[in-house]
mmCIF file of C-alpha atoms and ligand atoms in Angstrom:
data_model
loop_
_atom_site.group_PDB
_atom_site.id
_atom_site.type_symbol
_atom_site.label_atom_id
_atom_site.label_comp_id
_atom_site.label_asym_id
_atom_site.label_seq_id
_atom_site.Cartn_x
_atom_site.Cartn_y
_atom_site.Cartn_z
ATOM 1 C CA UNK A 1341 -43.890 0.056 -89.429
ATOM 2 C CA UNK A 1342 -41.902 -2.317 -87.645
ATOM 3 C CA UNK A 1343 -40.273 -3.325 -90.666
ATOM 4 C CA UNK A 1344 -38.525 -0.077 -91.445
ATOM 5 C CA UNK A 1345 -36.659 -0.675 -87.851
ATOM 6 C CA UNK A 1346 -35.389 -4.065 -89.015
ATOM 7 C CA UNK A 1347 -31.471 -3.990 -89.812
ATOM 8 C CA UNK A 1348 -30.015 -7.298 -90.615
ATOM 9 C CA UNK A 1349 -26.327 -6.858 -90.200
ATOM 10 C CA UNK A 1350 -24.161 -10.304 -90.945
ATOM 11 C CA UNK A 1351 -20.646 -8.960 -89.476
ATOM 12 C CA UNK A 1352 -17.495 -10.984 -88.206
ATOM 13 C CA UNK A 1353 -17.985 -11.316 -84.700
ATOM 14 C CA UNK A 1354 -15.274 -9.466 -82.765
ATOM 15 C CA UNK A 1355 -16.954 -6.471 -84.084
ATOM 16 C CA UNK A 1356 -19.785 -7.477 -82.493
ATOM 17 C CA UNK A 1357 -18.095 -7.885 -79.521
ATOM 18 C CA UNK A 1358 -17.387 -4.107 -79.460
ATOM 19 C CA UNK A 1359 -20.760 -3.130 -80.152
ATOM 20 C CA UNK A 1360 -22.822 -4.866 -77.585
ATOM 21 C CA UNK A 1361 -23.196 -3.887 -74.257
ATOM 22 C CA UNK A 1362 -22.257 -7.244 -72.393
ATOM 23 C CA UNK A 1363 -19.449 -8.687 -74.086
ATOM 24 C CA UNK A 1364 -18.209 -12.352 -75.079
ATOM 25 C CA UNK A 1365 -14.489 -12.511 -74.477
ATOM 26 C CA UNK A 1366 -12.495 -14.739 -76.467
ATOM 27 C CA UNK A 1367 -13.244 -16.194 -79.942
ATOM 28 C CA UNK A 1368 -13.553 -19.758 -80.800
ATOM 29 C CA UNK A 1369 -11.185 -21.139 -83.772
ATOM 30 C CA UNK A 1370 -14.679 -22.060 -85.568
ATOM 31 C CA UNK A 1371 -15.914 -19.697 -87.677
ATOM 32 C CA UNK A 1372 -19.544 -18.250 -85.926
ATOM 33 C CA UNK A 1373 -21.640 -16.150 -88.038
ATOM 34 C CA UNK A 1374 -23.592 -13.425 -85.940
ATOM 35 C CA UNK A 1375 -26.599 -11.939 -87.071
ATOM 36 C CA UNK A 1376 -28.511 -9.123 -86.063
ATOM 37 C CA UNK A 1377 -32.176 -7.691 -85.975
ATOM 38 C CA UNK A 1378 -33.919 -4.954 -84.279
ATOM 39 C CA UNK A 1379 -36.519 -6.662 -81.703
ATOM 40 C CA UNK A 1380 -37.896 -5.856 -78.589
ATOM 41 C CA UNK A 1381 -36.958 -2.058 -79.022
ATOM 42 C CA UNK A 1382 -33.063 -3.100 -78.917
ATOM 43 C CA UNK A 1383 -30.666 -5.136 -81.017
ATOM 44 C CA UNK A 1384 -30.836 -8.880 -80.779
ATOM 45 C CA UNK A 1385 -27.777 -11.179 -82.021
ATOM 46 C CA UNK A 1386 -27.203 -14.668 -82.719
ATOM 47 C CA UNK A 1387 -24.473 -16.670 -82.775
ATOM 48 C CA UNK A 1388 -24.342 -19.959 -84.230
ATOM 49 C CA UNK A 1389 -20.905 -21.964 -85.071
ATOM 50 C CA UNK A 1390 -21.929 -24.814 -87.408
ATOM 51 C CA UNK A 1391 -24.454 -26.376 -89.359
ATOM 52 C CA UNK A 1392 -26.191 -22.900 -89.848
ATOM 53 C CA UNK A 1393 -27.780 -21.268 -93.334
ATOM 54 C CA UNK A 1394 -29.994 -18.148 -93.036
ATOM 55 C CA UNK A 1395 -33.067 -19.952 -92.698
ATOM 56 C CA UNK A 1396 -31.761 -21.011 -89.321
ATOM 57 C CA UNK A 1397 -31.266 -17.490 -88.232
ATOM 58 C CA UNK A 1398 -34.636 -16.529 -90.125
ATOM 59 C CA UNK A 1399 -36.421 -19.461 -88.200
ATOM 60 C CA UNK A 1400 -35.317 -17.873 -84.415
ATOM 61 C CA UNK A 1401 -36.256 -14.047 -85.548
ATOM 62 C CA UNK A 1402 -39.783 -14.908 -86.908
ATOM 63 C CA UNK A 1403 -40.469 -16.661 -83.144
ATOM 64 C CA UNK A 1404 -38.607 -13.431 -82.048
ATOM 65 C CA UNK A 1405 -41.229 -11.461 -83.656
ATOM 66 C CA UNK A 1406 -44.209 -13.811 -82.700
ATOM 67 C CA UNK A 1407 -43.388 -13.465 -79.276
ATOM 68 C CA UNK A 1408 -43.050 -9.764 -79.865
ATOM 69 C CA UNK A 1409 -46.131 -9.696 -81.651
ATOM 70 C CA UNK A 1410 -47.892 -11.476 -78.614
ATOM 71 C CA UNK A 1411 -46.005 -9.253 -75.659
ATOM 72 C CA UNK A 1412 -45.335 -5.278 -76.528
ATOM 73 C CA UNK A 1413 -47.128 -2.674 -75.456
ATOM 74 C CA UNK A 1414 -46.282 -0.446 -78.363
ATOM 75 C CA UNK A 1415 -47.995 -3.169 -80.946
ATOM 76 C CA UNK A 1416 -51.684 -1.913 -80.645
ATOM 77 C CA UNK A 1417 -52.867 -5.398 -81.327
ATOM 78 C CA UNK A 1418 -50.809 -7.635 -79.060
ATOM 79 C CA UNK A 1419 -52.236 -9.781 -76.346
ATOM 80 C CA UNK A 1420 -51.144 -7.360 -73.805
ATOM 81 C CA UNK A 1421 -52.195 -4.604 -75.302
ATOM 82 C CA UNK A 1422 -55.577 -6.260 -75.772
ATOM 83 C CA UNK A 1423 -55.302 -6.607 -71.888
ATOM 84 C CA UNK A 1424 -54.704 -3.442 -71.008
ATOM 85 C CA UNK A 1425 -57.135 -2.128 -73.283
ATOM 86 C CA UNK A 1426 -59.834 -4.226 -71.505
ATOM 87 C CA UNK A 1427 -58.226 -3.273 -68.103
ATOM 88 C CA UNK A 1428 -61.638 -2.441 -65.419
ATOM 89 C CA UNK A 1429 -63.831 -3.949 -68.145
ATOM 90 C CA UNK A 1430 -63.208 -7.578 -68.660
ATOM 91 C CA UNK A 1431 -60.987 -10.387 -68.290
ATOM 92 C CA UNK A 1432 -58.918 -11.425 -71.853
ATOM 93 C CA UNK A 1433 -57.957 -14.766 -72.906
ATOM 94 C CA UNK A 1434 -54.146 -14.806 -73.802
ATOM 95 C CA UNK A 1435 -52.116 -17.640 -75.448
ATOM 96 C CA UNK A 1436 -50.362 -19.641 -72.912
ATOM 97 C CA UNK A 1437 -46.709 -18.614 -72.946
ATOM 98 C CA UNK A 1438 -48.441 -14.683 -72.273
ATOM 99 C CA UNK A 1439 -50.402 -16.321 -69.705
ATOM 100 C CA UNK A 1440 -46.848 -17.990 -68.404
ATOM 101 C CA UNK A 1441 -44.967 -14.635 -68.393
ATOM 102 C CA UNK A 1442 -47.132 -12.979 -66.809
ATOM 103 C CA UNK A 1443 -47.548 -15.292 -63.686
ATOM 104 C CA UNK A 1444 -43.928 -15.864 -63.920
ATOM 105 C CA UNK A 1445 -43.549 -11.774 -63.149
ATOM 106 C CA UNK A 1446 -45.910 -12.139 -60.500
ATOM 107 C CA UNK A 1447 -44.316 -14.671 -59.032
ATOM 108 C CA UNK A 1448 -40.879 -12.547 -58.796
ATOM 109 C CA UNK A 1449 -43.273 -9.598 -57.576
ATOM 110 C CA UNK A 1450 -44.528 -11.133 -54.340
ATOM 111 C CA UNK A 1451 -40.996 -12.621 -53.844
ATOM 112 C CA UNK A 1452 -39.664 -9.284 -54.089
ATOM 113 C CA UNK A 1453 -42.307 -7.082 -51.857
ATOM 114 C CA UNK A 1454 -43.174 -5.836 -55.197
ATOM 115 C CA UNK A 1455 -39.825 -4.339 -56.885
ATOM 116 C CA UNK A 1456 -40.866 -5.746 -60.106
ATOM 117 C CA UNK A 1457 -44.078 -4.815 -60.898
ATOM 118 C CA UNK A 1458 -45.138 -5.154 -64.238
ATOM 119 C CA UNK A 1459 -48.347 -3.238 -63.452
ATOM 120 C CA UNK A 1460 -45.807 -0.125 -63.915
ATOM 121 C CA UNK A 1461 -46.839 0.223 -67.304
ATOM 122 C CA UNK A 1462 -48.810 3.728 -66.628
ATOM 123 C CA UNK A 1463 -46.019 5.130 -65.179
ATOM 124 C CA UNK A 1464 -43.382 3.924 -67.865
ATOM 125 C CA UNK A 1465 -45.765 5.594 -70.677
ATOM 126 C CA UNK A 1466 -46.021 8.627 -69.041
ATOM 127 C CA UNK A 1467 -42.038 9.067 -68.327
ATOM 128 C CA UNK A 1468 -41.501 7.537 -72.099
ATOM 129 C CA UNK A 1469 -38.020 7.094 -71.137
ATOM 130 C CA UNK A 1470 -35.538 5.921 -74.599
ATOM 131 C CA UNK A 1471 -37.857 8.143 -76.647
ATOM 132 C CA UNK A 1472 -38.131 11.620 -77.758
ATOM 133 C CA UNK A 1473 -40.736 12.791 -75.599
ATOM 134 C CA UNK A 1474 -38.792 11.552 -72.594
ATOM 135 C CA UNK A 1475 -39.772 14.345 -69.935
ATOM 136 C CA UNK A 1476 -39.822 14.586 -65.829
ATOM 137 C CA UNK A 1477 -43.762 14.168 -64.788
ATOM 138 C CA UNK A 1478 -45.249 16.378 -62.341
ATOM 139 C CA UNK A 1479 -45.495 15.268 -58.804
ATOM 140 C CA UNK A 1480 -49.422 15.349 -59.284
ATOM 141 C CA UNK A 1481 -48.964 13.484 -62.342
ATOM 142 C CA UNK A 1482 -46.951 10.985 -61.043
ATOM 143 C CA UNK A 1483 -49.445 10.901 -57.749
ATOM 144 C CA UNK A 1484 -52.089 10.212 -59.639
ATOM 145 C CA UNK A 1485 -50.586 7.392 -61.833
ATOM 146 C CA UNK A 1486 -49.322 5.794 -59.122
ATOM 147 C CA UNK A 1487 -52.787 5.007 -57.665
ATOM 148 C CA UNK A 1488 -52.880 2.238 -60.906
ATOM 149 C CA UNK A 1489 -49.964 0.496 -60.114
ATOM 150 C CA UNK A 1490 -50.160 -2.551 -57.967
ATOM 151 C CA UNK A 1491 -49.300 -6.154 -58.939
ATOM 152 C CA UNK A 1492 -52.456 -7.155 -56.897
ATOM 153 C CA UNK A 1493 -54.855 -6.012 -59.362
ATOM 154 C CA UNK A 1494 -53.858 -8.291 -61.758
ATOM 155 C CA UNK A 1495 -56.283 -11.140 -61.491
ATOM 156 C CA UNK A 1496 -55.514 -14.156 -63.941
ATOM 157 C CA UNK A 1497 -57.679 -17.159 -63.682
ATOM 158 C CA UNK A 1498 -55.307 -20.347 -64.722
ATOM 159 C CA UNK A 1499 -58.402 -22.823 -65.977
ATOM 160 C CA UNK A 1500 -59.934 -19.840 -68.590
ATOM 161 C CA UNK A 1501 -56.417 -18.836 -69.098
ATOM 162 C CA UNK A 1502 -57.181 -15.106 -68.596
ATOM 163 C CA UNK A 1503 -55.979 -11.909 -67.512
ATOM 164 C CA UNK A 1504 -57.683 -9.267 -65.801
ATOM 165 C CA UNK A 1505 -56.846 -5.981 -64.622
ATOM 166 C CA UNK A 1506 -59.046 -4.535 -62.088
ATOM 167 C CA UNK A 1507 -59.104 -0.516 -62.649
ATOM 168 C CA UNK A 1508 -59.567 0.753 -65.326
ATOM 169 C CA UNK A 1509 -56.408 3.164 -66.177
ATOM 170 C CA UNK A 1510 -54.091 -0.020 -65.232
ATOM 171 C CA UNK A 1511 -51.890 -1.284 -67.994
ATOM 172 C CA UNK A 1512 -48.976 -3.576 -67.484
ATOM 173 C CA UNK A 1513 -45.589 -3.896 -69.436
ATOM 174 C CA UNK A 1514 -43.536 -6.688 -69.666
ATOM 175 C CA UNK A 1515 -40.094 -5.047 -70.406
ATOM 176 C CA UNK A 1516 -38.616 -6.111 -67.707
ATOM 177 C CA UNK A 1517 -38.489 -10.212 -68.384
ATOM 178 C CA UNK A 1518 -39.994 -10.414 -71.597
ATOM 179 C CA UNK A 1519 -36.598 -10.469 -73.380
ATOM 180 C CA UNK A 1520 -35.069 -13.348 -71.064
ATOM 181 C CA UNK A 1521 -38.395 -15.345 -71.987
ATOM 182 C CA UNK A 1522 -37.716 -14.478 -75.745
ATOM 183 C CA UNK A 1523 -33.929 -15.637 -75.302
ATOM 184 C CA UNK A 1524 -34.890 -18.706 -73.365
ATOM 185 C CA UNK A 1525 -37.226 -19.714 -76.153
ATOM 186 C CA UNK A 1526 -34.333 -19.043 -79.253
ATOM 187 C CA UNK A 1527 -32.170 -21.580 -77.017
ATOM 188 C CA UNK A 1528 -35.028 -24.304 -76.998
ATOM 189 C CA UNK A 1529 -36.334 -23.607 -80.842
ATOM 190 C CA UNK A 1530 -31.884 -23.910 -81.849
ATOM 191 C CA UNK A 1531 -31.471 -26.871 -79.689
ATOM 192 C CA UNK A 1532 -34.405 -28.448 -81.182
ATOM 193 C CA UNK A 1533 -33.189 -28.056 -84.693
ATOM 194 C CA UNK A 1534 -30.259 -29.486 -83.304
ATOM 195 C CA UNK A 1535 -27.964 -26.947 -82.722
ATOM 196 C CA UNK A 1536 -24.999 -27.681 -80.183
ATOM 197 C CA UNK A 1537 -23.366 -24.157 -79.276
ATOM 198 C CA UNK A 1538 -24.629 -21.010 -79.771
ATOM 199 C CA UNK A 1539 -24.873 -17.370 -78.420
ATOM 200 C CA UNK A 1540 -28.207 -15.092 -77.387
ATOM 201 C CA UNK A 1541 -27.475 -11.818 -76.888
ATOM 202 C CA UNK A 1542 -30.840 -9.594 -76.462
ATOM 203 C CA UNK A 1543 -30.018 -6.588 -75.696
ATOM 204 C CA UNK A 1544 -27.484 -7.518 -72.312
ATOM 205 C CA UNK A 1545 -29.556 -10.673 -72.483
ATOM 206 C CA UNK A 1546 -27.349 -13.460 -72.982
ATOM 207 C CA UNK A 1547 -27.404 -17.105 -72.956
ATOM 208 C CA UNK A 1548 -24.977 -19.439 -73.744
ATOM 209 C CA UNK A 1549 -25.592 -23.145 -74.583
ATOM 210 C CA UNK A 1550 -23.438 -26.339 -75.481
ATOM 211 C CA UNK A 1551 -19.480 -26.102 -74.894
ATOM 212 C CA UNK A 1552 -16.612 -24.147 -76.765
ATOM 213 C CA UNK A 1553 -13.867 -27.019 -78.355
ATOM 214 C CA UNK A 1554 -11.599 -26.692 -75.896
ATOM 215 C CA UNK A 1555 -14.433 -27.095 -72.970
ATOM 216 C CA UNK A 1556 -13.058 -24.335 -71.591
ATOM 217 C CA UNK A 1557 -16.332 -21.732 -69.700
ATOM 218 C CA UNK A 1558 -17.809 -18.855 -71.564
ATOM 219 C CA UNK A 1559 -16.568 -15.663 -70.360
ATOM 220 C CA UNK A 1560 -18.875 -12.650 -70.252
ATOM 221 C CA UNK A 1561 -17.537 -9.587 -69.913
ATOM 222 C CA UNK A 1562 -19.946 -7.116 -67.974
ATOM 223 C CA UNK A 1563 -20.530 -3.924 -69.157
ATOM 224 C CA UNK A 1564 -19.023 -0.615 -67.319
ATOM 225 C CA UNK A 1565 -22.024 1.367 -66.400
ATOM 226 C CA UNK A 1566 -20.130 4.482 -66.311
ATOM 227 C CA UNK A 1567 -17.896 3.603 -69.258
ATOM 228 C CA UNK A 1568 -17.973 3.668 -73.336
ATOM 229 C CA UNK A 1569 -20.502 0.881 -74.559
ATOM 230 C CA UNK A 1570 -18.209 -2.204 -75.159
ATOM 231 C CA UNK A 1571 -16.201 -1.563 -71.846
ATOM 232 C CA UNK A 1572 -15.926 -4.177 -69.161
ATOM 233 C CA UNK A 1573 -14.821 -4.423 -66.114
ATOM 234 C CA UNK A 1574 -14.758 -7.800 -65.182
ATOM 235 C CA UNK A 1575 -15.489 -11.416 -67.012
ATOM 236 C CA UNK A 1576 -18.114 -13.897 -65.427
ATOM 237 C CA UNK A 1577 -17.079 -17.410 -66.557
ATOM 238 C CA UNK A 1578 -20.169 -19.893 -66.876
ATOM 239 C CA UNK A 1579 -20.523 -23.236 -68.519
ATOM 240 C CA UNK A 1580 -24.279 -22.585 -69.649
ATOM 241 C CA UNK A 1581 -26.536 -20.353 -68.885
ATOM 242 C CA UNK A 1582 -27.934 -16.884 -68.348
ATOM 243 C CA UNK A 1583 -26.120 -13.235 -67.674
ATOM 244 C CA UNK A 1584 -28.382 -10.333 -67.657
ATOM 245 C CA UNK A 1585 -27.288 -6.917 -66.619
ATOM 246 C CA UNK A 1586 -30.015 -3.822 -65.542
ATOM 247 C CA UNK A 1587 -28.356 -0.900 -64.941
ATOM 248 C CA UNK A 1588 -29.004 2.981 -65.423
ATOM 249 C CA UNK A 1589 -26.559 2.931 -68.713
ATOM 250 C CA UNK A 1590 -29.186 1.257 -71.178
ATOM 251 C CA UNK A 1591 -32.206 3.931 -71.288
ATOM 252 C CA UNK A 1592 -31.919 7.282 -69.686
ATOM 253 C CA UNK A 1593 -31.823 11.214 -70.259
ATOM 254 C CA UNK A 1594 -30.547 13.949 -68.098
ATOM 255 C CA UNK A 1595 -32.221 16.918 -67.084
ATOM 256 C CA UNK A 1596 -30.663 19.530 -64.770
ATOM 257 C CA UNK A 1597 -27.307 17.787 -64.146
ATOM 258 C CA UNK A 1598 -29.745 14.583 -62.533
ATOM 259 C CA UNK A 1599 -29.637 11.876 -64.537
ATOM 260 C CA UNK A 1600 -33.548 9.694 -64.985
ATOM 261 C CA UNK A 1601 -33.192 6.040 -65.893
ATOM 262 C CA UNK A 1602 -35.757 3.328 -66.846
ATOM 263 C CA UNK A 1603 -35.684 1.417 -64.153
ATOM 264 C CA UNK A 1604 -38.839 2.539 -62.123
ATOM 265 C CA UNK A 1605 -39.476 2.219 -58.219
ATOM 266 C CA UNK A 1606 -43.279 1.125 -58.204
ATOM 267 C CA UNK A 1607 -43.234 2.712 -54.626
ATOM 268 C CA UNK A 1608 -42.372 5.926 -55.609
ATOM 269 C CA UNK A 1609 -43.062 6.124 -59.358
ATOM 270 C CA UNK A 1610 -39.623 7.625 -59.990
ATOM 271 C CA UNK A 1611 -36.705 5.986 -61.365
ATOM 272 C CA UNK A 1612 -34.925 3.707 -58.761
ATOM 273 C CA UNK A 1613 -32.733 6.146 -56.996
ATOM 274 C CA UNK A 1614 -30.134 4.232 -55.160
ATOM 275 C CA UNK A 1615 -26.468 3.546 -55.004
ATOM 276 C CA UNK A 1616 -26.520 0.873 -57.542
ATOM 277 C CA UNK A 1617 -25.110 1.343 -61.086
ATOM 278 C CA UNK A 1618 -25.810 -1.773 -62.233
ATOM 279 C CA UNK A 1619 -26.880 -5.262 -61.367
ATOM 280 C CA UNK A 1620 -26.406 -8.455 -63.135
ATOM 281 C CA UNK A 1621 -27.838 -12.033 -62.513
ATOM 282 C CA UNK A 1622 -26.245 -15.024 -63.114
ATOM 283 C CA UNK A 1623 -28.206 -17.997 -63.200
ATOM 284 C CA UNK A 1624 -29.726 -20.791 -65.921
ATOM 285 C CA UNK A 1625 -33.130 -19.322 -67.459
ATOM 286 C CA UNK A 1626 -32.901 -15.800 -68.757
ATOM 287 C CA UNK A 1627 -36.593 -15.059 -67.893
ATOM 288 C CA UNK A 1628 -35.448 -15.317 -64.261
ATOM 289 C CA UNK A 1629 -32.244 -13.542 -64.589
ATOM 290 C CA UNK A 1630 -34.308 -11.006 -66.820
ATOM 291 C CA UNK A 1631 -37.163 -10.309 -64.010
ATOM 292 C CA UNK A 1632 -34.566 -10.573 -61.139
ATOM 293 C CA UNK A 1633 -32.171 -8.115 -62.184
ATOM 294 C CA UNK A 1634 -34.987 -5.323 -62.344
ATOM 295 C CA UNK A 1635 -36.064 -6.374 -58.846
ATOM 296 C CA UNK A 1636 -32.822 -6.601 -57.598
ATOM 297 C CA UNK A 1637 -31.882 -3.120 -58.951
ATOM 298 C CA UNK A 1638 -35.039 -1.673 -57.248
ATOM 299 C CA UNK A 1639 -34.360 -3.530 -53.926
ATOM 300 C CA UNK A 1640 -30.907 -1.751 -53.576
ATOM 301 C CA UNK A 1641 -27.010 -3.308 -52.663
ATOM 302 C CA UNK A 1642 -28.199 -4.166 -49.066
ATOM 303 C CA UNK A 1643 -31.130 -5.459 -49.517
ATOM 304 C CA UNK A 1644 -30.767 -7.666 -53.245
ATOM 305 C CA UNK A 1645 -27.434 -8.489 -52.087
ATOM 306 C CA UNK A 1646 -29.440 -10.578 -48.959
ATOM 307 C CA UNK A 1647 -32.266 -11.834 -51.301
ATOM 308 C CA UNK A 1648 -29.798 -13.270 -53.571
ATOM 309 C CA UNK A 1649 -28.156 -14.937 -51.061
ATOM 310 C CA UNK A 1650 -31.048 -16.456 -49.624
ATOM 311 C CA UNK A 1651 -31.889 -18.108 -53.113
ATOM 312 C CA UNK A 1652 -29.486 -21.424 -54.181
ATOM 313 C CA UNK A 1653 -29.665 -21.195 -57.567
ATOM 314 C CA UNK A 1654 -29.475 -17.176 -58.559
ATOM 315 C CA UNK A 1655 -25.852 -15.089 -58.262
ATOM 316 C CA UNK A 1656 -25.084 -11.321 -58.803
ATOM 317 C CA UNK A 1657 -22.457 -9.113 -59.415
ATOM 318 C CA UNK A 1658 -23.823 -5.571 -58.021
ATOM 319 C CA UNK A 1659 -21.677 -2.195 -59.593
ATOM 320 C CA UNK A 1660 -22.246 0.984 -57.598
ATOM 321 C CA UNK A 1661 -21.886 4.252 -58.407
ATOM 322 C CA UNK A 1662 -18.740 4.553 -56.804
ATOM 323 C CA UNK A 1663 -17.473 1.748 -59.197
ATOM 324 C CA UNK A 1664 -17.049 -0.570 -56.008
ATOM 325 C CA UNK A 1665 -17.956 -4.514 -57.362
ATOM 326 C CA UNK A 1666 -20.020 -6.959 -54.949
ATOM 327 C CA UNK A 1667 -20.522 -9.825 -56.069
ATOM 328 C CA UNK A 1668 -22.512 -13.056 -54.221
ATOM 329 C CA UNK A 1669 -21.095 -16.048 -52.616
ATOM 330 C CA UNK A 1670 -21.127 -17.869 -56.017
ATOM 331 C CA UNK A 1671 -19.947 -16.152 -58.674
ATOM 332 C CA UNK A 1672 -16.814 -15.049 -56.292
ATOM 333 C CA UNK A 1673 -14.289 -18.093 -57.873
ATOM 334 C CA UNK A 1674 -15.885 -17.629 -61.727
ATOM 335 C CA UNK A 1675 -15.628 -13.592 -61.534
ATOM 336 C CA UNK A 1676 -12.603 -12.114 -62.957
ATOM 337 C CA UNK A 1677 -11.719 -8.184 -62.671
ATOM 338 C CA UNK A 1678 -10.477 -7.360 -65.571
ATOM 339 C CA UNK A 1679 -10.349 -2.704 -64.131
ATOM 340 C CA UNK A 1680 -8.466 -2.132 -61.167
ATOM 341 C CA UNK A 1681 -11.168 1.207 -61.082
ATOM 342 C CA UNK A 1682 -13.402 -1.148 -60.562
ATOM 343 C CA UNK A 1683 -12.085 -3.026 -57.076
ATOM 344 C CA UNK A 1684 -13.971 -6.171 -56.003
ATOM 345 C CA UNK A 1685 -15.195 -4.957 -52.127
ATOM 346 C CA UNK A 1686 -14.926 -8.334 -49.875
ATOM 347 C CA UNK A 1687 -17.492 -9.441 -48.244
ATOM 348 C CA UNK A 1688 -17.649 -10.995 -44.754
ATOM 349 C CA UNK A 1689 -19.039 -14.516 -45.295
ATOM 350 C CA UNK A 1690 -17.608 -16.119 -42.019
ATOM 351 C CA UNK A 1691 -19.124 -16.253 -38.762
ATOM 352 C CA UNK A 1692 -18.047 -13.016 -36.728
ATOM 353 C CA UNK A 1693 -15.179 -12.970 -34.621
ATOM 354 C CA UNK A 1694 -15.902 -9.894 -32.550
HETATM 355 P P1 LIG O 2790 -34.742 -4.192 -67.580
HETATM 356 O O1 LIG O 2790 -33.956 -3.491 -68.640
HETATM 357 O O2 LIG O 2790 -34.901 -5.657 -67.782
HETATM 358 O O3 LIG O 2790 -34.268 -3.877 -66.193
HETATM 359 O O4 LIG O 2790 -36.251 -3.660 -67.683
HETATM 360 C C1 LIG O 2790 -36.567 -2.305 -67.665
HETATM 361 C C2 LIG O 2790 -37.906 -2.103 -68.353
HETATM 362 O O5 LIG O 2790 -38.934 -2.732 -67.585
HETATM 363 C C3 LIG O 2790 -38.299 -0.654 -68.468
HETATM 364 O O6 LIG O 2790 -37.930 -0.104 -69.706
HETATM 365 C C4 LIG O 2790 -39.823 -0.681 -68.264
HETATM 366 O O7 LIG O 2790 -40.459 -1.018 -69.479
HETATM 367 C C5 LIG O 2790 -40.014 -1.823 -67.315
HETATM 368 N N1 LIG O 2790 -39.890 -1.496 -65.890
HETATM 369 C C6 LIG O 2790 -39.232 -0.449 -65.312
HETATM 370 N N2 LIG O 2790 -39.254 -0.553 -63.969
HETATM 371 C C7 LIG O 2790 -39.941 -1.682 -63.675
HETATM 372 C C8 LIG O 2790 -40.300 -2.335 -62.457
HETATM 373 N N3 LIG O 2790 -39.934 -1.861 -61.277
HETATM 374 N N4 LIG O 2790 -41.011 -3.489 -62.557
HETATM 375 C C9 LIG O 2790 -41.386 -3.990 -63.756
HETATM 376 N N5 LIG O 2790 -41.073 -3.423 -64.924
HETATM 377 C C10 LIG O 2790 -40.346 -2.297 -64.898
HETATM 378 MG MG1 LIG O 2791 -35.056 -7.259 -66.463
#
């Protein structure tokens, strides 16, 4: 079934650049090959500059696929599905990276008062936002669904290596981090077969390893939420790393002139209704900027913009739907705009004078 989805597109790479939501800026005078599959319900591309064959680019999808294989919810016999199958009935040994993921989400879910909760899964089914029968739930409907969803009730026991959901009716979904895990893990398999450089872009999930020629930064252009796919407004620079944008642009539908997103407010059970158009998260793993950026999103300007600041080693860059750009005391000296509709608002950083 899967297989049918699978594209493999070998293209020169500025072309990619215009296809893919968060952009690279600026080609390298080595000649990268990008290639491209259908994973994770979006298109992933790598880039590799040297050294490469297919098998190389074979080698990463396959784990792609494992992982995949291991993590959806729409593959009847992955581990999570095998979880939430179970869920009220019994507890289900998982392999240990599933076991990982999933305490890594939790993790980010008590940080966050619970803005990501994977245990969402319920409500993301029923909305089926990205596919055809995409639709606005009834209040009851979404009432009752709601009464399954809380990160507490998933109850994983580290020595047996299980997970356990405690109602039945509970399911959880791991679309909101489990593409940073799957990019983290292409970095580590490429830099174990001894790749130097290289690209990960998983759908808005990139990472960026080892250092162009000149050792000038990476630039990353950020996508416009309001604006043609391909269109940035501004370039983060970073030596390594992860950039991961969640925003209302990548999965949505519009029904009477209001617009429903994917990106789903575990308090309410609708999607995140704020004044955020996008946020994205700067930082070294792509499983934390992956999970982050969801929570952040849910948590709103005011409130992410003060829980990123209160962590050392994450940055943001917040878009709102006014097209006004925040962006964290970090990333301020590696951000450039590159849309004067999109004006950088200052923020006061100093003590306070009045
Ligand atoms: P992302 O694109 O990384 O922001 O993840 C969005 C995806 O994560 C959605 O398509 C859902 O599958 C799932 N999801 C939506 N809202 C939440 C949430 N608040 N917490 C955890 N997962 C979510
Ligand atoms: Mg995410």
């Amino acid at each position: 079934m899967i297989a049918k989805y699978i594209k493999k597109i070998n293209i020169l790479l500025y072309i990619v650049f215009l296809l893919f939501p968060v952009l690279l800026i600026g080609c390298s005078s080595e000649s990268p090959r990008v290639e491209t599959e259908f994973v994770f319900g979006t298109t992933c591309s790598i880039t590799l500059y040297k050294g490469y064959s297919q098998v190389s680019f074979d080698m990463v999808f396959s784990r792609m696929r494992e992982i995949e294989g291991k993590m959806s919810v729409t593959i009847p016999d992955s581990e999570v599905s095998e979880v939430n199958k179970k869920a009220g009935l019994e507890a289900v040994p998982v392999s240990e990276e599933t076991f990982f993921l999933i305490s890594k989400a939790l993790g980010i879910a008590r940080e966050t008062g619970g803005a990501l909760d994977i245990s969402v899964g319920p409500l993301v089914s029923e909305w089926a936002i990205g596919s055809e029968d995409a639709h606005v739930p009834s209040e009851r409907r979404i009432q009752e669904l709601l009464r399954f969803v809380g990160y507490e009730g998933i109850i994983l026991d580290s020595e047996k290596r299980t997970v356990f959901l405690e109602e039945e009716g509970m399911k959880i979904d791991l679309g909101a981090i489990a593409k940073g895990y799957a990019a983290d893990e292409a970095v580590k398999l490429l830099k174990k077969e001894g790749f130097s450089k290289g690209i990960i872009d998983f759908g808005g999930n990139i990472v960026v390893f080892g250092s162009k020629k000149n050792k000038s930064p990476w630039r990353i252009g950020i996508q416009q939420p309001a604006g043609n796919r391909g269109t940035y407004f501004g370039i983060v620079q970073i030596e390594t790393g992860a950039v991961v944008s969640s925003g209302t642009y990548e999965r949505f539908f519009i029904q009477d002139g209001v617009k429903y997103h994917h990106i789903l407010d575990p308090g309410t059970g609708y999607p995140s209704r704020n004044e955020l158009d996008s946020v994205t998260i700067i930082t070294d793993a792509a499983v934390d900027a992956d999970g982050y950026s969801t929570a952040v999103f849910v948590l709103g300007l005011e409130e992410g913009y003060s829980f990123v600041e209160s962590k050392n080693d994450i940055d943001a860059v917040f878009v709102t739907k006014d097209r006004d750009v925040y962006l964290t005391s970090g990333v301020t000296d590696r951000f450039i705009q590159s849309d004067a509709d999109y004006p950088i608002v200052p923020i006061e950083t100093g003590p306070r004078t009045e």
